[in-house]
Short mmCIF file of C-alpha atoms in Angstrom, two decimals:
data_model
loop_
_atom_site.label_atom_id
_atom_site.label_comp_id
_atom_site.label_asym_id
_atom_site.label_seq_id
_atom_site.Cartn_x
_atom_site.Cartn_y
_atom_site.Cartn_z
CA UNK A 13 0.01 -0.03 -0.06
CA UNK A 14 1.15 3.42 -0.90
CA UNK A 15 1.99 5.64 2.18
CA UNK A 16 1.58 9.27 1.91
CA UNK A 17 2.03 12.54 3.91
CA UNK A 18 -1.19 13.91 5.49
CA UNK A 19 0.47 17.42 5.78
CA UNK A 20 3.25 17.19 8.26
CA UNK A 21 6.69 15.52 8.01
CA UNK A 22 6.26 13.55 11.16
CA UNK A 23 2.80 12.20 10.27
CA UNK A 24 1.94 9.71 7.71
CA UNK A 25 -0.97 7.46 7.11
CA UNK A 26 -2.01 4.93 4.46
CA UNK A 27 -4.31 6.27 1.63
CA UNK A 28 -7.06 3.93 2.99
CA UNK A 29 -8.46 4.86 6.53
CA UNK A 30 -10.92 2.59 8.40
CA UNK A 31 -13.81 4.29 9.81
CA UNK A 32 -15.30 2.70 13.09
CA UNK A 33 -18.93 4.20 13.12
CA UNK A 34 -20.66 0.89 13.21
CA UNK A 35 -18.81 -1.16 15.70
CA UNK A 36 -20.94 -0.43 18.94
CA UNK A 37 -22.75 -3.91 18.83
CA UNK A 38 -19.77 -5.77 17.72
CA UNK A 39 -17.83 -8.37 20.07
CA UNK A 40 -14.34 -7.69 21.21
CA UNK A 41 -13.21 -10.64 19.04
CA UNK A 42 -15.06 -9.21 16.03
CA UNK A 43 -13.46 -5.69 16.46
CA UNK A 44 -10.17 -7.09 16.81
CA UNK A 45 -10.41 -9.41 13.66
CA UNK A 46 -11.71 -6.24 11.79
CA UNK A 47 -8.71 -3.84 12.92
CA UNK A 48 -6.34 -6.96 12.51
CA UNK A 49 -7.39 -7.43 8.77
CA UNK A 50 -6.95 -3.66 8.24
CA UNK A 51 -3.52 -3.79 9.73
CA UNK A 52 -2.51 -6.78 7.59
CA UNK A 53 -3.86 -4.95 4.44
CA UNK A 54 -1.47 -2.09 5.43
CA UNK A 55 -4.15 0.25 6.84
CA UNK A 56 -2.66 2.15 9.79
CA UNK A 57 -5.10 4.98 10.25
CA UNK A 58 -8.42 4.72 12.15
CA UNK A 59 -11.23 7.18 12.01
CA UNK A 60 -13.75 7.81 14.98
CA UNK A 61 -16.21 10.59 16.20
CA UNK A 62 -17.68 11.16 19.65
CA UNK A 63 -21.27 10.71 17.92
CA UNK A 64 -20.52 7.09 16.60
CA UNK A 65 -22.66 4.78 18.60
CA UNK A 66 -23.71 8.07 20.62
CA UNK A 67 -21.77 9.43 23.29
CA UNK A 68 -18.46 7.82 22.51
CA UNK A 69 -19.76 4.33 22.65
CA UNK A 70 -17.94 3.10 19.44
CA UNK A 71 -14.53 4.76 20.59
CA UNK A 72 -15.10 2.89 23.73
CA UNK A 73 -15.65 -0.44 22.41
CA UNK A 74 -12.52 0.09 20.03
CA UNK A 75 -10.47 0.89 23.11
CA UNK A 76 -11.86 -1.74 25.32
CA UNK A 77 -11.47 -4.58 22.64
CA UNK A 78 -7.77 -3.54 21.55
CA UNK A 79 -6.50 -1.89 24.69
CA UNK A 80 -3.08 -1.35 23.08
CA UNK A 81 0.37 -0.88 24.82
CA UNK A 82 2.09 2.52 24.30
CA UNK A 83 4.41 0.73 21.79
CA UNK A 84 1.31 -0.81 19.77
CA UNK A 85 -0.31 2.52 19.95
CA UNK A 86 2.62 4.42 18.37
CA UNK A 87 2.33 2.25 15.23
CA UNK A 88 -1.18 3.55 14.26
CA UNK A 89 -2.85 6.68 13.66
CA UNK A 90 -6.11 7.58 15.68
CA UNK A 91 -8.31 10.39 14.42
CA UNK A 92 -11.53 11.46 15.92
CA UNK A 93 -14.18 14.45 15.45
CA UNK A 94 -16.35 16.55 17.67
CA UNK A 95 -18.95 19.20 17.31
CA UNK A 96 -22.09 17.30 16.41
CA UNK A 97 -24.55 17.23 19.38
CA UNK A 98 -27.72 15.52 18.12
CA UNK A 99 -29.64 18.22 16.43
CA UNK A 100 -27.30 21.14 17.09
CA UNK A 101 -23.59 21.78 16.56
CA UNK A 102 -21.09 23.28 19.12
CA UNK A 103 -17.62 24.36 18.44
CA UNK A 104 -17.26 26.14 21.83
CA UNK A 105 -13.99 25.79 23.67
CA UNK A 106 -15.76 23.96 26.67
CA UNK A 107 -17.44 21.36 24.29
CA UNK A 108 -14.19 20.74 22.23
CA UNK A 109 -11.99 20.19 25.46
CA UNK A 110 -14.47 18.00 27.27
CA UNK A 111 -15.13 15.82 24.09
CA UNK A 112 -11.39 15.28 23.52
CA UNK A 113 -10.97 14.32 27.29
CA UNK A 114 -13.84 11.67 26.82
CA UNK A 115 -12.50 10.49 23.58
CA UNK A 116 -9.03 9.97 25.08
CA UNK A 117 -10.62 7.96 27.96
CA UNK A 118 -12.66 5.84 25.65
CA UNK A 119 -9.90 5.02 23.28
CA UNK A 120 -7.45 4.28 26.06
CA UNK A 121 -4.78 6.56 24.64
CA UNK A 122 -3.09 9.74 26.13
CA UNK A 123 -3.10 11.64 22.79
CA UNK A 124 -4.90 11.82 19.47
CA UNK A 125 -3.03 12.00 16.22
CA UNK A 126 -5.76 14.08 14.64
CA UNK A 127 -8.78 15.92 15.81
CA UNK A 128 -11.40 17.07 13.27
CA UNK A 129 -14.31 19.63 13.71
CA UNK A 130 -17.24 17.46 12.60
CA UNK A 131 -19.59 19.44 10.28
CA UNK A 132 -19.70 23.19 10.35
CA UNK A 133 -21.11 25.16 13.46
CA UNK A 134 -23.08 28.10 11.89
CA UNK A 135 -22.49 29.88 15.35
CA UNK A 136 -18.79 29.29 15.36
CA UNK A 137 -16.63 31.80 16.98
CA UNK A 138 -13.09 31.15 15.72
CA UNK A 139 -11.39 32.62 18.81
CA UNK A 140 -13.09 29.87 20.81
CA UNK A 141 -11.84 27.17 18.48
CA UNK A 142 -8.42 28.75 18.64
CA UNK A 143 -8.45 28.66 22.40
CA UNK A 144 -9.28 25.02 22.49
CA UNK A 145 -6.68 24.12 19.66
CA UNK A 146 -4.05 26.00 21.86
CA UNK A 147 -4.87 24.19 24.80
CA UNK A 148 -4.79 20.69 23.21
CA UNK A 149 -1.67 21.21 21.28
CA UNK A 150 0.20 22.55 24.49
CA UNK A 151 -1.03 19.71 26.57
CA UNK A 152 0.13 17.23 23.96
CA UNK A 153 -3.63 15.69 23.95
CA UNK A 154 -3.80 16.50 20.22
CA UNK A 155 -0.94 16.41 17.68
CA UNK A 156 -2.69 17.65 14.44
CA UNK A 157 -6.06 19.16 13.63
CA UNK A 158 -8.50 19.50 10.72
CA UNK A 159 -12.23 19.64 9.74
CA UNK A 160 -14.85 17.57 8.20
CA UNK A 161 -17.37 19.01 5.60
CA UNK A 162 -16.22 22.51 5.46
CA UNK A 163 -16.36 24.82 2.67
CA UNK A 164 -13.35 26.83 1.58
CA UNK A 165 -14.87 30.07 3.25
CA UNK A 166 -15.33 28.28 6.42
CA UNK A 167 -11.79 26.96 6.30
CA UNK A 168 -10.54 30.41 5.53
CA UNK A 169 -12.32 31.83 8.46
CA UNK A 170 -10.84 29.45 10.77
CA UNK A 171 -7.42 29.72 9.37
CA UNK A 172 -7.38 33.55 10.01
CA UNK A 173 -7.62 32.94 13.72
CA UNK A 174 -6.48 29.35 14.55
CA UNK A 175 -2.48 28.92 14.67
CA UNK A 176 -2.23 25.25 14.15
CA UNK A 177 -2.35 24.02 10.52
CA UNK A 178 -5.70 22.51 9.46
CA UNK A 179 -4.40 19.48 7.56
CA UNK A 180 -7.64 17.61 6.50
CA UNK A 181 -11.04 18.13 5.15
CA UNK A 182 -13.11 15.00 5.14
CA UNK A 183 -15.90 15.22 2.51
CA UNK A 184 -18.21 12.87 0.94
CA UNK A 185 -17.03 11.53 -2.23
CA UNK A 186 -17.79 8.57 -4.36
CA UNK A 187 -18.11 7.52 -8.14
CA UNK A 188 -21.89 8.65 -7.93
CA UNK A 189 -21.18 11.57 -5.65
CA UNK A 190 -18.50 13.34 -7.12
CA UNK A 191 -19.60 17.00 -7.70
CA UNK A 192 -16.33 18.24 -6.55
CA UNK A 193 -14.59 16.90 -9.61
CA UNK A 194 -17.49 16.63 -12.21
CA UNK A 195 -18.50 20.09 -12.09
CA UNK A 196 -15.04 21.45 -13.22
CA UNK A 197 -14.94 18.95 -16.31
CA UNK A 198 -18.30 20.75 -17.57
CA UNK A 199 -17.51 24.28 -16.91
CA UNK A 200 -19.23 26.70 -18.91
CA UNK A 201 -21.57 24.43 -20.43
CA UNK A 202 -25.54 24.59 -20.21
CA UNK A 203 -25.73 21.17 -18.48
CA UNK A 204 -26.54 20.27 -14.80
CA UNK A 205 -23.05 18.97 -14.20
CA UNK A 206 -21.57 22.45 -14.84
CA UNK A 207 -23.39 24.02 -11.70
CA UNK A 208 -20.90 24.69 -9.21
CA UNK A 209 -22.17 22.98 -5.91
CA UNK A 210 -18.81 22.80 -4.02
CA UNK A 211 -17.21 26.13 -4.49
CA UNK A 212 -14.14 24.65 -5.91
CA UNK A 213 -13.39 22.86 -2.48
CA UNK A 214 -11.09 20.31 -4.09
CA UNK A 215 -8.83 22.65 -5.80
CA UNK A 216 -8.75 24.82 -2.84
CA UNK A 217 -7.69 21.89 -0.85
CA UNK A 218 -4.86 20.96 -3.29
CA UNK A 219 -3.63 24.64 -3.16
CA UNK A 220 -3.52 24.52 0.50
CA UNK A 221 -2.02 21.33 1.13
CA UNK A 222 -5.29 20.13 2.84
CA UNK A 223 -5.61 16.35 2.63
CA UNK A 224 -9.34 15.41 1.46
CA UNK A 225 -10.59 12.24 3.14
CA UNK A 226 -13.43 10.85 1.16
CA UNK A 227 -16.25 9.40 3.34
CA UNK A 228 -19.10 7.15 1.85
CA UNK A 229 -16.94 5.97 -1.12
CA UNK A 230 -19.33 3.31 -2.29
CA UNK A 231 -22.44 5.02 -1.50
CA UNK A 232 -24.85 6.54 -4.03
CA UNK A 233 -25.09 9.91 -2.29
CA UNK A 234 -28.88 10.15 -2.50
CA UNK A 235 -29.59 7.72 0.20
CA UNK A 236 -30.44 4.92 -1.99
CA UNK A 237 -27.57 2.86 -0.70
CA UNK A 238 -24.37 1.44 -2.41
CA UNK A 239 -23.90 1.68 -6.19
CA UNK A 240 -21.89 -1.37 -6.56
CA UNK A 241 -24.06 -4.19 -7.47
CA UNK A 242 -27.01 -1.95 -7.89
CA UNK A 243 -27.68 -2.67 -11.54
CA UNK A 244 -31.28 -1.27 -11.49
CA UNK A 245 -29.84 2.22 -11.28
CA UNK A 246 -26.33 1.84 -12.17
CA UNK A 247 -26.03 -0.88 -14.76
CA UNK A 248 -23.50 0.83 -16.89
CA UNK A 249 -21.32 1.58 -13.92
CA UNK A 250 -21.46 -1.81 -12.76
CA UNK A 251 -20.68 -3.26 -16.08
CA UNK A 252 -17.57 -1.29 -16.53
CA UNK A 253 -16.47 -1.75 -12.91
CA UNK A 254 -16.99 -5.48 -12.90
CA UNK A 255 -15.04 -5.59 -16.50
CA UNK A 256 -12.05 -3.81 -14.86
CA UNK A 257 -12.04 -5.82 -11.81
CA UNK A 258 -11.91 -8.91 -13.88
CA UNK A 259 -9.13 -7.49 -15.87
CA UNK A 260 -7.17 -6.64 -12.72
CA UNK A 261 -8.02 -9.60 -10.65
CA UNK A 262 -9.62 -7.77 -7.89
CA UNK A 263 -12.97 -7.14 -6.44
CA UNK A 264 -15.31 -4.15 -7.60
CA UNK A 265 -14.54 -2.27 -4.41
CA UNK A 266 -10.97 -2.09 -5.43
CA UNK A 267 -11.79 -0.27 -8.76
CA UNK A 268 -14.13 1.97 -6.79
CA UNK A 269 -11.26 2.84 -4.57
CA UNK A 270 -8.83 3.04 -7.13
CA UNK A 271 -10.89 5.61 -8.93
CA UNK A 272 -10.56 8.01 -5.89
CA UNK A 273 -7.01 7.35 -5.14
CA UNK A 274 -5.99 7.83 -8.81
CA UNK A 275 -6.83 11.41 -8.62
CA UNK A 276 -3.58 13.68 -8.31
CA UNK A 277 -5.16 15.47 -5.19
CA UNK A 278 -3.97 12.23 -3.23
CA UNK A 279 -7.28 11.56 -1.65
CA UNK A 280 -7.63 9.17 1.39
CA UNK A 281 -10.50 6.73 1.30
CA UNK A 282 -12.56 6.37 4.51
CA UNK A 283 -14.02 2.78 4.52
CA UNK A 284 -17.23 2.47 7.00
CA UNK A 285 -17.50 -1.33 6.57
CA UNK A 286 -17.54 -3.90 9.33
CA UNK A 287 -16.88 -6.87 7.08
CA UNK A 288 -13.14 -7.66 7.05
CA UNK A 289 -13.41 -9.09 3.50
CA UNK A 290 -14.79 -5.75 2.24
CA UNK A 291 -11.79 -4.09 3.99
CA UNK A 292 -9.44 -6.43 2.08
CA UNK A 293 -11.16 -5.85 -1.17
CA UNK A 294 -11.14 -2.10 -1.02
CA UNK A 295 -7.43 -1.89 0.19
CA UNK A 296 -6.37 -3.69 -2.82
CA UNK A 297 -7.47 -0.70 -5.05
CA UNK A 298 -4.77 1.39 -3.33
CA UNK A 299 -2.32 -0.72 -5.32
CA UNK A 300 -4.00 0.06 -8.55
CA UNK A 301 -3.43 3.09 -10.67
CA UNK A 302 -5.92 3.20 -13.46
CA UNK A 303 -4.98 4.60 -16.64
CA UNK A 304 -6.34 8.01 -17.68
CA UNK A 305 -8.52 6.21 -20.21
CA UNK A 306 -9.85 3.75 -17.63
CA UNK A 307 -10.57 6.53 -15.05
CA UNK A 308 -12.48 8.72 -17.67
CA UNK A 309 -14.52 5.60 -18.85
CA UNK A 310 -15.52 4.85 -15.06
CA UNK A 311 -16.25 8.44 -14.87
CA UNK A 312 -18.53 8.41 -17.94
CA UNK A 313 -20.14 5.16 -16.89
CA UNK A 314 -21.25 6.82 -13.63
CA UNK A 315 -23.39 9.30 -15.82
CA UNK A 316 -20.93 12.20 -16.06
CA UNK A 317 -20.26 14.02 -19.33
CA UNK A 318 -16.85 14.46 -20.93
CA UNK A 319 -17.34 17.27 -23.42
#
């Protein structure tokens, strides 16, 4: 698996991340098998959030099941998120600090490698975020910072006040939810694809060395579920993906993953599955580099135009 910088010379992560949002009801053995499979596949980064399972429940299950030694802990990258409070958002200094302390306790660790602000808080006061980040950095509780689902304007607003580099923006991206890529391809055309919905967030992240982490990489983006295997809605896409999967000797998940990681933005893919076989299948995609022709063929088969 290719190893890539996440924005700091002392922090590296695989370009596949395992998200642990659905492990609340798994047994300790199932969690260890899932994480062990990921580690065997070269995945070293694990993504959490305080709301996964509600009230840090998934973090607690992860920490209890693994209970890593200090040496084992140093071999992985733990990332978590805060800010969503079930019907409202909270980027106050108090909430950020309290949430981090609860995450550290749940995860059985003394520090977080990465903390992300989870979805934008319309009532954000950048000075409060700055105060929290300063405290967390000074205490050693958090080593690196970023955001999730933020616009370029929201990132600029925070960057004007926060001293720490914001290294990550976690954004929804899949073959069938790729506006941030597709809108630029159709620029200046009288076509729905040319409508700017993301305000150039992908190019902005590239220009500012902000790593994009793609969540829901196999989801349709409209609530209808995964696009892989859904021939009723995505017959052509599945035909192309299946053909390429057969050519490369991999599972369809690997092709869907490879389409994202082929992009020169060096996007990281966040897997949300609890199935070890799907982790292995997707991880294989990080070893593939689709040709330009193949990349655009998959793109067109997902319903996008290439003028």
